[in-house]
Short mmCIF file of C-alpha atoms in Angstrom, two decimals:
data_model
loop_
_atom_site.label_atom_id
_atom_site.label_comp_id
_atom_site.label_asym_id
_atom_site.label_seq_id
_atom_site.Cartn_x
_atom_site.Cartn_y
_atom_site.Cartn_z
CA MET I 1 -45.67 21.41 42.45
CA ARG I 2 -47.54 23.76 40.14
CA MET I 3 -49.58 26.62 42.05
CA ASP I 4 -52.19 28.83 41.00
CA HIS I 5 -50.87 32.44 41.09
CA GLU I 6 -53.91 33.74 43.59
CA SER I 7 -53.27 31.14 46.13
CA ALA I 8 -49.08 30.66 46.75
CA LYS I 9 -46.26 33.21 46.64
CA PRO I 10 -42.86 32.31 46.07
CA SER I 11 -40.56 31.87 49.22
CA ILE I 12 -37.29 32.88 47.55
CA LYS I 13 -38.29 36.45 47.35
CA GLU I 14 -35.24 38.43 45.55
CA ALA I 15 -35.11 35.35 43.03
CA LEU I 16 -38.27 34.28 42.22
CA GLN I 17 -40.83 36.22 40.70
CA LEU I 18 -44.49 35.70 39.19
CA ALA I 19 -44.28 35.34 35.86
CA LYS I 20 -47.01 37.56 33.53
CA CYS I 21 -49.67 35.15 33.03
CA ILE I 22 -51.35 35.51 29.22
CA SER I 23 -53.38 34.08 26.64
CA TRP I 24 -51.24 31.15 25.59
CA CYS I 25 -50.45 30.33 29.35
CA LEU I 26 -50.06 26.68 30.47
CA GLN I 27 -53.13 25.07 31.72
CA ASP I 28 -54.16 22.49 33.82
CA GLY I 29 -56.99 19.80 33.04
CA ASN I 30 -59.66 21.79 33.79
CA ASN I 31 -58.65 25.00 30.89
CA LYS I 32 -57.53 27.15 33.73
CA SER I 33 -54.49 29.01 33.68
CA LEU I 34 -51.44 28.30 35.73
CA ALA I 35 -48.58 31.11 36.60
CA VAL I 36 -45.30 30.11 35.71
CA TYR I 37 -42.94 30.84 38.97
CA ALA I 38 -39.50 31.02 37.57
CA LEU I 39 -36.18 32.65 38.30
CA ASP I 40 -35.90 35.98 36.86
CA PHE I 41 -38.51 35.38 34.20
CA ALA I 42 -39.71 38.42 33.50
CA LYS I 43 -39.27 37.97 30.05
CA TYR I 44 -40.77 34.33 30.16
CA SER I 45 -41.61 34.62 26.18
CA THR I 46 -40.62 37.70 23.65
CA THR I 47 -42.24 35.87 20.82
CA THR I 48 -45.18 37.71 19.21
CA ASN I 49 -46.05 33.85 17.28
CA PRO I 50 -48.30 31.41 18.44
CA PRO I 51 -46.28 29.02 20.29
CA MET I 52 -45.70 25.46 19.76
CA ARG I 53 -47.82 23.64 22.34
CA ALA I 54 -45.76 22.89 25.62
CA GLN I 55 -43.81 19.99 25.24
CA ARG I 56 -43.04 17.32 27.85
CA ALA I 57 -39.53 16.61 28.52
CA THR I 58 -37.84 13.14 30.50
CA ILE I 59 -34.31 14.48 32.36
CA ILE I 60 -32.21 11.15 33.72
CA GLY I 61 -30.04 12.23 36.33
CA LEU I 62 -30.06 14.72 38.93
CA GLY I 63 -26.58 16.08 39.10
CA LEU I 64 -25.52 19.70 38.15
CA SER I 65 -26.77 19.33 34.59
CA GLY I 66 -29.81 18.01 35.21
CA ALA I 67 -30.97 20.50 37.48
CA LEU I 68 -29.16 23.47 35.24
CA LEU I 69 -31.34 22.00 32.01
CA ALA I 70 -34.64 21.70 33.95
CA LEU I 71 -34.03 25.27 35.01
CA SER I 72 -33.19 26.70 31.68
CA LEU I 73 -36.23 24.49 30.42
CA ARG I 74 -38.46 26.97 32.40
CA ARG I 75 -36.25 30.12 31.94
CA TYR I 76 -36.41 29.85 27.96
CA SER I 77 -38.99 27.44 26.78
CA SER I 78 -42.59 26.27 27.91
CA THR I 79 -41.39 22.54 27.92
CA ILE I 80 -42.23 21.07 31.41
CA PRO I 81 -39.29 18.64 32.19
CA THR I 82 -39.12 16.33 34.82
CA ILE I 83 -36.42 14.78 36.81
CA TYR I 84 -36.02 11.26 37.39
CA GLU I 85 -32.81 10.12 39.96
CA LEU I 86 -31.27 6.74 40.51
CA ARG I 87 -30.30 7.47 44.28
CA ALA I 88 -32.89 7.23 46.85
CA SER I 89 -31.86 11.09 47.73
CA PRO I 90 -29.73 14.29 46.58
CA SER I 91 -26.05 12.76 46.41
CA THR I 92 -23.83 14.53 48.95
CA LEU I 93 -20.50 12.73 47.35
CA GLY I 94 -18.60 15.50 45.37
CA GLY I 95 -15.82 18.14 47.06
CA ALA I 96 -15.71 21.90 46.32
CA ILE I 97 -15.73 22.46 42.44
CA ASN I 98 -14.48 25.62 40.72
CA LEU I 99 -17.01 27.48 38.87
CA THR I 100 -14.93 29.52 36.34
CA PRO I 101 -16.48 33.38 35.15
CA PRO I 102 -18.60 31.69 32.13
CA VAL I 103 -20.50 29.28 34.50
CA SER I 104 -21.24 32.80 36.85
CA ARG I 105 -22.68 34.13 33.82
CA ILE I 106 -25.35 30.90 33.97
CA LEU I 107 -25.66 31.48 37.45
CA ASP I 108 -26.46 35.01 36.57
CA SER I 109 -28.99 34.96 33.74
CA LEU I 110 -30.72 32.18 35.91
CA GLY I 111 -31.15 34.81 38.96
CA LEU I 112 -28.79 32.21 41.01
CA LEU I 113 -25.62 34.49 41.23
CA ALA I 114 -26.36 36.41 44.29
CA ALA I 115 -27.40 33.00 46.13
CA ALA I 116 -24.30 31.17 45.09
CA LYS I 117 -21.94 33.90 46.46
CA GLU I 118 -23.66 33.49 49.72
CA ILE I 119 -22.14 30.07 49.85
CA ALA I 120 -18.63 29.89 47.84
CA PHE I 121 -15.12 31.27 47.92
CA GLN I 122 -14.52 34.06 45.31
CA THR I 123 -11.61 33.41 43.38
CA THR I 124 -9.67 35.52 41.50
CA GLU I 125 -6.42 33.54 40.77
CA ILE I 126 -4.86 30.04 41.73
CA GLY I 127 -1.40 30.30 42.86
CA ILE I 128 0.75 27.64 41.86
CA PHE I 129 3.48 26.41 44.56
CA SER I 130 5.88 23.75 44.79
CA LEU I 131 4.87 20.59 46.80
CA ARG I 132 8.40 20.30 48.40
CA SER I 133 9.59 23.81 49.04
CA GLY I 134 6.42 25.53 49.55
CA ALA I 135 7.48 28.47 47.22
CA LYS I 136 4.93 30.00 44.90
CA LEU I 137 6.29 29.11 41.50
CA GLY I 138 2.98 31.92 39.70
CA ALA I 139 -0.18 32.19 39.14
CA LEU I 140 -3.10 32.02 37.04
CA PRO I 141 -5.76 34.54 36.93
CA PHE I 142 -9.22 33.51 37.07
CA ASN I 143 -11.72 36.45 36.99
CA ASP I 144 -13.29 38.04 33.92
CA VAL I 145 -11.67 42.07 34.33
CA GLU I 146 -14.08 43.19 31.74
CA THR I 147 -17.34 41.71 33.13
CA GLY I 148 -16.46 41.85 36.89
CA HIS I 149 -16.96 38.00 37.15
CA THR I 150 -15.09 35.82 39.34
CA SER I 151 -14.56 32.05 39.62
CA LEU I 152 -16.28 30.65 42.75
CA ARG I 153 -14.97 27.78 45.09
CA VAL I 154 -18.40 25.79 46.62
CA GLU I 155 -19.06 22.74 47.80
CA ARG I 156 -21.35 20.30 45.22
CA ALA I 157 -23.66 19.26 47.84
CA GLN I 158 -24.17 23.11 49.02
CA LEU I 159 -24.78 23.62 45.18
CA LEU I 160 -26.98 21.13 44.31
CA ALA I 161 -29.08 21.97 47.55
CA LEU I 162 -29.51 25.62 46.15
CA LEU I 163 -30.26 24.27 42.87
CA LEU I 164 -33.07 21.82 44.40
CA ARG I 165 -34.47 24.87 45.80
CA ALA I 166 -34.60 26.98 42.78
CA LEU I 167 -36.61 23.51 40.94
CA GLU I 168 -39.13 23.34 43.74
CA GLU I 169 -40.02 27.44 43.29
CA ALA I 170 -39.98 26.51 39.41
CA GLY I 171 -42.17 23.88 39.83
CA VAL I 172 -40.40 21.35 38.36
CA ARG I 173 -40.65 17.70 39.52
CA VAL I 174 -38.20 15.48 40.64
CA VAL I 175 -38.74 11.65 41.27
CA PHE I 176 -35.81 9.77 43.55
CA GLY I 177 -35.36 6.23 43.52
CA ARG I 178 -35.80 5.64 39.89
CA ARG I 179 -33.62 3.19 38.10
CA LEU I 180 -33.57 3.18 33.92
CA GLU I 181 -33.38 0.40 32.17
CA SER I 182 -34.08 1.18 28.37
CA VAL I 183 -35.09 4.21 25.85
CA ARG I 184 -37.05 3.52 23.07
CA GLU I 185 -38.22 5.42 20.44
CA VAL I 186 -42.24 5.42 20.51
CA GLY I 187 -43.07 6.95 16.88
CA GLU I 188 -41.94 9.41 15.21
CA GLU I 189 -42.86 12.42 17.96
CA ARG I 190 -42.36 10.46 21.51
CA VAL I 191 -39.71 8.82 23.15
CA ALA I 192 -39.73 6.53 26.26
CA ALA I 193 -37.87 5.74 29.15
CA VAL I 194 -38.44 2.46 30.73
CA PHE I 195 -37.46 1.97 34.28
CA ALA I 196 -36.39 -1.13 36.50
CA ASP I 197 -40.22 -1.45 38.00
CA GLY I 198 -41.61 -1.72 34.87
CA GLU I 199 -43.14 1.82 34.43
CA GLU I 200 -42.60 3.71 30.67
CA VAL I 201 -43.17 7.46 30.96
CA GLU I 202 -43.26 8.83 27.17
CA SER I 203 -42.28 12.52 26.82
CA GLU I 204 -41.60 14.60 23.61
CA LEU I 205 -37.50 14.55 24.54
CA LEU I 206 -35.32 12.39 26.53
CA PHE I 207 -32.24 13.96 28.07
CA GLY I 208 -29.56 11.91 29.40
CA CYS I 209 -27.69 13.42 32.09
CA ASP I 210 -26.91 10.75 34.07
CA GLY I 211 -23.21 11.18 34.22
CA ILE I 212 -20.18 9.06 32.75
CA HIS I 213 -21.86 5.83 33.24
CA SER I 214 -24.50 7.36 31.55
CA LEU I 215 -27.75 4.36 31.03
CA VAL I 216 -29.01 6.64 28.33
CA ARG I 217 -25.99 6.42 26.18
CA GLY I 218 -25.38 2.43 27.03
CA SER I 219 -28.88 1.29 26.13
CA TYR I 220 -29.75 3.46 23.41
CA VAL I 221 -27.99 6.69 22.12
CA GLU I 222 -24.06 4.73 21.57
CA PRO I 223 -23.63 1.70 23.57
CA ASP I 224 -20.68 0.80 22.14
CA ARG I 225 -18.73 3.94 23.55
CA LYS I 226 -17.75 2.94 26.98
CA ALA I 227 -15.51 4.83 29.55
CA THR I 228 -12.41 3.88 30.19
CA TYR I 229 -9.84 4.47 33.26
CA SER I 230 -8.05 7.07 33.33
CA GLY I 231 -4.72 5.86 35.39
CA LEU I 232 -5.52 8.72 37.92
CA SER I 233 -8.05 8.90 40.72
CA SER I 234 -9.10 12.23 42.93
CA ALA I 235 -9.23 12.15 46.87
CA TYR I 236 -11.57 15.03 49.02
CA GLY I 237 -11.28 16.23 52.10
CA PHE I 238 -12.24 19.23 54.24
CA VAL I 239 -10.32 20.80 57.12
CA VAL I 240 -10.27 23.69 59.49
CA PRO I 241 -7.60 26.00 58.38
CA PRO I 242 -4.21 25.07 59.96
CA GLY I 243 -1.84 27.82 61.43
CA GLY I 244 0.45 29.48 59.17
CA LEU I 245 -1.81 28.49 55.67
CA ALA I 246 -3.73 32.62 56.27
CA GLU I 247 0.02 33.95 56.10
CA LYS I 248 1.68 32.00 54.24
CA GLU I 249 3.42 34.06 51.39
CA GLY I 250 1.62 34.28 48.05
CA PHE I 251 -1.37 32.39 48.70
CA GLU I 252 -4.52 34.47 47.97
CA GLY I 253 -6.97 31.59 49.14
CA THR I 254 -6.64 29.03 46.54
CA ALA I 255 -3.23 27.15 45.44
CA VAL I 256 -2.25 23.74 43.35
CA ALA I 257 1.11 22.38 45.03
CA THR I 258 2.93 20.13 42.42
CA GLY I 259 5.29 17.29 43.26
CA THR I 260 6.64 13.95 42.55
CA ARG I 261 3.91 12.22 43.18
CA GLY I 262 0.70 13.84 42.10
CA SER I 263 -0.46 17.34 43.09
CA ILE I 264 -2.98 18.77 45.62
CA ILE I 265 -5.68 21.67 45.53
CA VAL I 266 -5.96 23.53 48.59
CA SER I 267 -8.79 26.48 48.52
CA TYR I 268 -11.35 27.70 51.48
CA CYS I 269 -14.91 26.78 49.97
CA GLY I 270 -16.70 29.03 51.99
CA PRO I 271 -17.29 33.29 52.46
CA GLY I 272 -16.02 32.70 56.02
CA ARG I 273 -13.01 31.25 55.39
CA ASP I 274 -13.33 28.77 57.96
CA LYS I 275 -13.45 25.69 55.74
CA VAL I 276 -10.62 24.25 53.53
CA PHE I 277 -11.40 21.95 50.48
CA VAL I 278 -8.04 19.27 50.17
CA GLY I 279 -8.01 17.48 47.26
CA ALA I 280 -5.55 15.47 45.38
CA VAL I 281 -5.20 14.23 42.04
CA MET I 282 -2.77 10.86 41.54
CA GLU I 283 -1.90 7.90 39.38
CA VAL I 284 -2.95 4.78 41.25
CA LYS I 285 -4.11 1.40 39.57
CA ALA I 286 -7.35 0.63 38.17
CA PRO I 287 -10.00 0.56 40.70
CA GLU I 288 -12.18 -2.20 42.13
CA GLY I 289 -15.58 -2.24 43.28
CA ASP I 290 -17.56 0.96 43.31
CA ILE I 291 -16.53 2.85 40.12
CA ASP I 292 -18.45 6.31 41.12
CA GLY I 293 -16.29 6.52 44.41
CA TRP I 294 -16.61 6.02 48.11
CA ARG I 295 -15.64 7.31 51.22
CA GLY I 296 -12.74 5.98 53.40
CA LYS I 297 -13.85 4.90 57.29
CA GLY I 298 -12.22 2.85 59.67
CA ALA I 299 -8.72 0.81 58.66
CA ILE I 300 -9.78 1.28 54.94
CA GLY I 301 -9.73 5.50 56.12
CA ALA I 302 -6.54 5.39 58.20
CA GLU I 303 -4.27 3.14 55.39
CA ALA I 304 -5.80 5.81 52.71
CA LYS I 305 -4.80 8.65 54.86
CA LYS I 306 -1.39 6.83 55.60
CA GLU I 307 -0.54 6.69 51.88
CA LEU I 308 -1.85 10.79 51.33
CA VAL I 309 0.20 12.15 53.89
CA GLU I 310 2.92 10.17 52.42
CA ARG I 311 2.51 11.35 49.15
CA PHE I 312 1.60 14.83 49.75
CA GLY I 313 3.36 15.51 53.52
CA GLY I 314 7.28 15.57 52.83
CA GLY I 315 7.65 19.09 52.30
CA ASP I 316 6.38 22.34 53.20
CA PRO I 317 5.22 22.52 56.83
CA VAL I 318 1.72 24.14 55.86
CA PHE I 319 0.98 21.96 53.07
CA LYS I 320 1.64 19.20 55.26
CA ALA I 321 -0.52 20.31 58.03
CA VAL I 322 -3.51 20.58 55.89
CA VAL I 323 -3.13 17.10 54.40
CA GLU I 324 -2.61 15.52 58.25
CA GLY I 325 -5.80 17.47 59.42
CA VAL I 326 -8.06 15.65 57.14
CA GLU I 327 -10.45 13.29 58.91
CA GLU I 328 -11.78 11.59 56.61
CA TRP I 329 -10.91 11.38 52.76
CA SER I 330 -13.35 10.56 49.83
CA PHE I 331 -12.11 8.69 46.42
CA PHE I 332 -13.02 9.18 42.79
CA PRO I 333 -11.36 7.31 39.71
CA VAL I 334 -11.43 9.67 37.46
CA TRP I 335 -13.18 8.16 33.87
CA VAL I 336 -12.94 9.22 30.65
CA LEU I 337 -14.83 8.50 27.32
CA PRO I 338 -13.13 8.63 23.71
CA SER I 339 -13.63 12.06 22.10
CA GLY I 340 -16.15 12.66 19.86
CA GLY I 341 -18.77 10.16 19.67
CA THR I 342 -22.58 10.53 19.43
CA TYR I 343 -24.07 13.20 20.99
CA TRP I 344 -28.03 12.72 20.34
CA LYS I 345 -30.26 9.85 18.39
CA GLY I 346 -33.91 10.65 17.23
CA ARG I 347 -35.05 12.69 20.75
CA THR I 348 -32.71 11.64 23.00
CA VAL I 349 -29.47 13.79 23.59
CA LEU I 350 -26.61 13.59 25.92
CA VAL I 351 -25.74 16.41 28.14
CA GLY I 352 -22.00 16.80 30.38
CA ASP I 353 -20.04 13.75 31.19
CA ALA I 354 -22.96 11.47 29.64
CA ALA I 355 -21.57 13.23 26.09
CA HIS I 356 -17.99 14.25 26.50
CA ALA I 357 -16.55 13.20 29.35
CA GLY I 358 -12.77 14.40 29.56
CA PRO I 359 -9.54 13.99 31.34
CA PRO I 360 -8.74 15.37 34.87
CA GLY I 361 -8.77 19.43 34.37
CA GLY I 362 -11.11 19.45 31.45
CA GLU I 363 -13.30 21.52 33.26
CA GLY I 364 -16.40 19.26 33.12
CA ALA I 365 -19.12 20.55 35.19
CA ALA I 366 -18.27 24.13 33.58
CA LEU I 367 -18.74 22.24 29.75
CA ALA I 368 -22.04 20.51 31.15
CA MET I 369 -23.62 23.58 32.85
CA GLU I 370 -23.13 25.36 29.27
CA ASP I 371 -24.69 22.34 27.69
CA ALA I 372 -27.74 22.53 29.84
CA VAL I 373 -28.19 26.27 29.20
CA ILE I 374 -27.50 26.16 25.18
CA LEU I 375 -29.93 23.49 25.02
CA GLY I 376 -32.81 25.23 26.78
CA ARG I 377 -32.50 28.51 24.84
CA LEU I 378 -32.40 26.19 21.37
CA VAL I 379 -35.69 24.68 22.69
CA GLY I 380 -37.34 27.63 23.27
CA LYS I 381 -36.17 29.03 19.77
CA ALA I 382 -37.26 26.18 18.20
CA GLU I 383 -40.72 26.57 20.13
CA ALA I 384 -40.64 30.65 18.89
CA GLU I 385 -40.04 30.00 15.11
CA LYS I 386 -41.63 26.58 15.13
CA GLY I 387 -38.36 24.71 14.61
CA SER I 388 -37.88 21.17 14.65
CA ILE I 389 -36.41 18.43 17.41
CA GLU I 390 -34.18 17.57 14.55
CA ALA I 391 -32.62 21.29 14.20
CA VAL I 392 -32.44 22.01 17.84
CA LEU I 393 -30.54 18.46 18.28
CA LYS I 394 -27.91 19.07 15.48
CA ARG I 395 -27.48 22.66 16.06
CA TYR I 396 -26.93 21.84 19.64
CA ASP I 397 -23.76 19.62 18.50
CA GLU I 398 -22.42 22.51 16.07
CA LEU I 399 -22.34 24.56 18.72
CA ARG I 400 -20.90 22.35 21.62
CA ARG I 401 -18.51 19.89 19.68
CA GLU I 402 -15.93 22.18 18.90
CA ARG I 403 -15.42 23.98 22.77
CA VAL I 404 -15.87 20.37 24.16
CA MET I 405 -12.78 19.37 21.82
CA GLU I 406 -10.72 22.15 23.03
CA ASN I 407 -11.32 21.63 26.73
CA TYR I 408 -10.57 18.03 25.63
CA THR I 409 -7.66 19.19 24.26
CA ARG I 410 -5.81 21.16 27.18
CA ALA I 411 -6.84 18.79 29.71
CA GLU I 412 -4.86 16.08 27.58
CA ALA I 413 -2.07 18.45 27.96
CA ARG I 414 -2.33 19.58 31.36
CA TRP I 415 -2.75 15.96 32.97
CA GLU I 416 0.80 14.49 32.51
CA GLY I 417 1.48 16.71 35.66
CA ALA I 418 -0.67 14.65 38.15
CA LYS I 419 0.95 11.73 37.10
CA ASN I 420 4.15 10.00 39.09
CA ARG I 421 7.83 11.65 37.97
CA SER I 422 11.47 11.49 38.64
CA TRP I 423 12.51 14.54 41.07
CA LEU I 424 14.59 15.59 38.20
CA PHE I 425 11.41 15.80 36.06
CA GLN I 426 10.01 17.63 38.53
CA GLN I 427 12.65 20.37 39.25
CA VAL I 428 12.92 20.77 35.20
CA THR I 429 9.08 21.26 35.43
CA GLU I 430 9.43 23.62 38.41
CA PHE I 431 11.91 25.65 36.64
CA PHE I 432 10.09 26.33 33.89
CA MET I 433 6.65 26.74 35.67
CA TRP I 434 6.60 30.53 34.43
CA ALA I 435 6.43 29.60 30.57
CA PHE I 436 3.77 26.88 31.07
CA LEU I 437 1.47 29.18 33.26
CA MET I 438 2.06 32.17 30.18
CA ALA I 439 1.03 29.62 27.77
CA SER I 440 -1.97 28.41 29.99
CA TRP I 441 -3.81 31.72 30.25
CA ASN I 442 -3.08 32.67 26.73
CA LYS I 443 -5.38 29.33 26.03
CA ARG I 444 -7.54 29.71 29.36
CA GLU I 445 -8.20 33.47 28.12
CA TRP I 446 -10.45 32.06 24.88
CA GLY I 447 -12.43 30.02 27.58
CA PHE I 448 -13.37 32.58 29.87
CA GLU I 449 -14.76 34.67 26.94
CA TYR I 450 -17.36 31.95 26.37
CA ASP I 451 -20.94 33.33 27.68
CA ALA I 452 -23.52 30.42 26.99
CA ALA I 453 -26.75 32.58 27.92
CA ASN I 454 -25.84 34.98 25.36
CA VAL I 455 -23.71 33.13 22.28
CA GLY I 456 -25.77 33.48 18.93
CA LEU I 457 -27.87 30.47 18.16
CA GLY I 458 -28.12 30.97 14.62
CA ASP I 459 -25.39 33.05 13.56
CA TYR I 460 -22.67 30.90 14.21
CA VAL I 461 -22.03 27.81 11.56
CA SER I 462 -19.20 25.38 12.85
CA GLN I 463 -17.01 24.19 10.25
CA ILE I 464 -16.49 20.85 11.73
CA LYS I 465 -18.91 18.96 10.22
CA ALA I 466 -18.34 20.08 6.58
CA GLU I 467 -15.02 19.30 6.81
CA SER I 468 -14.37 16.10 8.65
CA THR I 469 -17.87 14.41 8.56
CA GLY I 470 -18.35 11.43 6.74
CA VAL I 471 -20.41 10.02 8.98
CA ALA I 472 -24.65 10.22 9.12
CA SER I 473 -25.55 13.64 10.75
CA ASP I 474 -28.94 12.30 11.64
CA VAL I 475 -27.22 10.77 14.70
CA GLY I 476 -25.22 13.93 15.74
CA ARG I 477 -22.18 11.83 15.26
CA GLN I 478 -18.84 13.06 14.33
CA PRO I 479 -15.39 11.23 13.85
CA PRO I 480 -13.18 10.76 17.10
CA TYR I 481 -11.17 13.62 17.36
CA GLN I 482 -7.62 13.06 18.08
CA PRO I 483 -6.28 15.49 20.58
CA THR I 484 -2.19 16.66 20.70
CA GLN I 485 -0.47 15.85 24.35
CA MET I 486 1.85 18.28 25.44
CA LYS I 487 4.33 15.67 26.85
CA LEU I 488 7.05 17.41 28.83
CA SER I 489 9.59 17.44 26.13
CA VAL I 490 7.33 19.58 24.30
CA PHE I 491 6.81 21.46 27.21
CA ILE I 492 10.20 22.62 28.12
CA GLY I 493 10.67 22.99 24.70
CA LEU I 494 8.43 25.49 23.89
CA ALA I 495 9.48 27.31 27.50
CA LEU I 496 12.92 27.87 25.63
CA ALA I 497 11.47 28.94 22.76
CA VAL I 498 9.96 31.79 24.51
CA MET I 499 13.40 32.99 25.71
CA ALA I 500 14.64 33.38 21.66
CA PRO I 501 13.33 36.08 19.26
CA ALA I 502 9.80 35.69 19.06
CA VAL I 503 8.67 33.94 15.63
CA ALA I 504 6.30 35.97 13.57
CA ALA I 505 2.79 36.34 15.13
CA ILE I 506 -0.46 35.61 13.71
CA GLU I 507 -3.19 38.29 14.39
CA CYS I 508 -6.61 37.47 13.73
CA THR I 509 -9.56 40.31 13.61
CA GLY I 510 -12.86 40.00 13.26
CA GLU I 511 -15.66 37.41 14.61
CA CYS I 512 -14.56 34.98 16.30
CA GLY I 513 -17.22 31.84 16.00
CA PRO I 514 -19.73 32.09 18.34
CA TYR I 515 -18.17 34.18 20.75
CA PRO I 516 -19.06 37.92 21.30
CA SER I 517 -18.26 40.64 18.92
CA THR I 518 -15.95 41.81 21.92
CA PHE I 519 -13.83 39.24 21.50
CA GLN I 520 -11.75 39.94 18.21
CA VAL I 521 -8.11 39.77 18.59
CA TRP I 522 -6.29 36.47 19.23
CA LYS I 523 -2.89 36.04 18.34
CA CYS I 524 -0.48 32.62 18.49
CA ASP I 525 3.04 32.94 19.41
CA SER I 526 6.07 30.93 19.98
CA VAL I 527 4.61 30.02 23.33
CA CYS I 528 1.41 27.76 22.22
CA SER I 529 1.22 24.96 21.19
CA GLY I 530 -1.44 25.59 18.48
CA CYS I 531 -4.42 27.87 18.08
CA VAL I 532 -7.20 28.35 15.44
CA CYS I 533 -7.53 31.60 13.96
CA ARG I 534 -11.11 32.76 12.24
CA CYS I 535 -9.53 35.26 9.54
CA GLY I 536 -11.68 36.87 6.50
CA GLU I 537 -13.97 34.40 5.23
CA GLY I 538 -12.84 31.07 6.80
CA ASP I 539 -11.25 29.34 9.51
CA LYS I 540 -7.46 29.26 8.83
CA TYR I 541 -5.23 27.25 11.43
CA ALA I 542 -1.82 27.58 12.47
CA LEU I 543 0.56 25.61 14.54
CA CYS I 544 3.32 27.72 16.49
#
């Protein structure tokens, strides 16, 4: 809904303000200037050059990436987005997701962080526990000491509700109950979304934010790239904190407990610590029926609960009480896309899981939100500098692909831990967990430095395309990336290696790709499974 600045005021007073209306402000059909309501948009445009005319953008999918993309376009550009959602109303499926420090920075840049903290539990570490004994094996820090940003555990439905309120305040139109049938180019400067009811919506840009089973990808961008079942499924539920949880030794509010038949996460998911999110990842056969997830009710729910208690309730009494306390479980088969692939074609671009859904633990929600902010900034930069859409999408590919691949690789190395394994295997894993956590944190630190709202858009040139292309770049395609899986035998070998004298370390100084200049030292040692060091004139790769 668009509002004249003399007739209405924002309702979220602390987060929103009236952007200054200047000579090139958006106009309605009667050439009357329209005020722009936006989140912390005091500097709606900083360019002194006459901007390009306002473009229109079609966003398919009202998930986290679609909502963040629309807000980013309003924040950084004059592009007018409209979101089309398949469902008749916002989805309430989805557990409590972890928003890492890079996502906190994104929310901060959009003026949403304070509101998000009001509905989230702030996580400074994730404790790793034995499901069998209940003993704490170690912890992964999940905060950014330099910036003060923590991770936030928040219910997905509540976060989406927050974003919907922000969309309304920013004047973004959301249309529910619209099923996409196909996408087609209209000349050289427009693209059309064709819906099941026959309506066609034309715009200058079309964004596929419609998830792993993307119709935008399947009907137009890359029809042959299909999702496959990972072999793992996730289940989640909510429970009132049982007795003994708050007092459990080493429990700081978020824990992952591992066992022979999978792992569970137990975490507060609100500021009051009166609600606990329980999530399980386990190896199950390929699903039949609903590919997107379902709730277990009635007889199905009772059977599912029985299986989950058998899997995860046989050891530590506190974790057993948590699992038994969940009244209703929801289930999601975990699908993945082959790595690499095409991110864009023509004037259509894929965002988040539609472009690069990876294995469990790949921080897909965080990557999707980063995609959204990078795209919003690139579109704004193109408007200011009179750049082309092709340049925007090529740059998006360059800026995002390497980071996505790195996350894909780390997730591939970690997801073995969610699969069934023998008792002996589990004991060895628990014994060497300290070494695994050391290696994991060294890698995770790289991810926490990333700042999508401030990363340079024009100073960083990805070396991947120059070194490994061979595929037409005009459709944004890269050769499939082949990640290295860290099997447990490799992990144990690495753990043993740290007990021996360390091999020569490699120290790299200078600018590190797209990351801030403050992140200048990257060391590799005998614990890591591989690293990338940028030193001197170019990239140098070292395997430890």
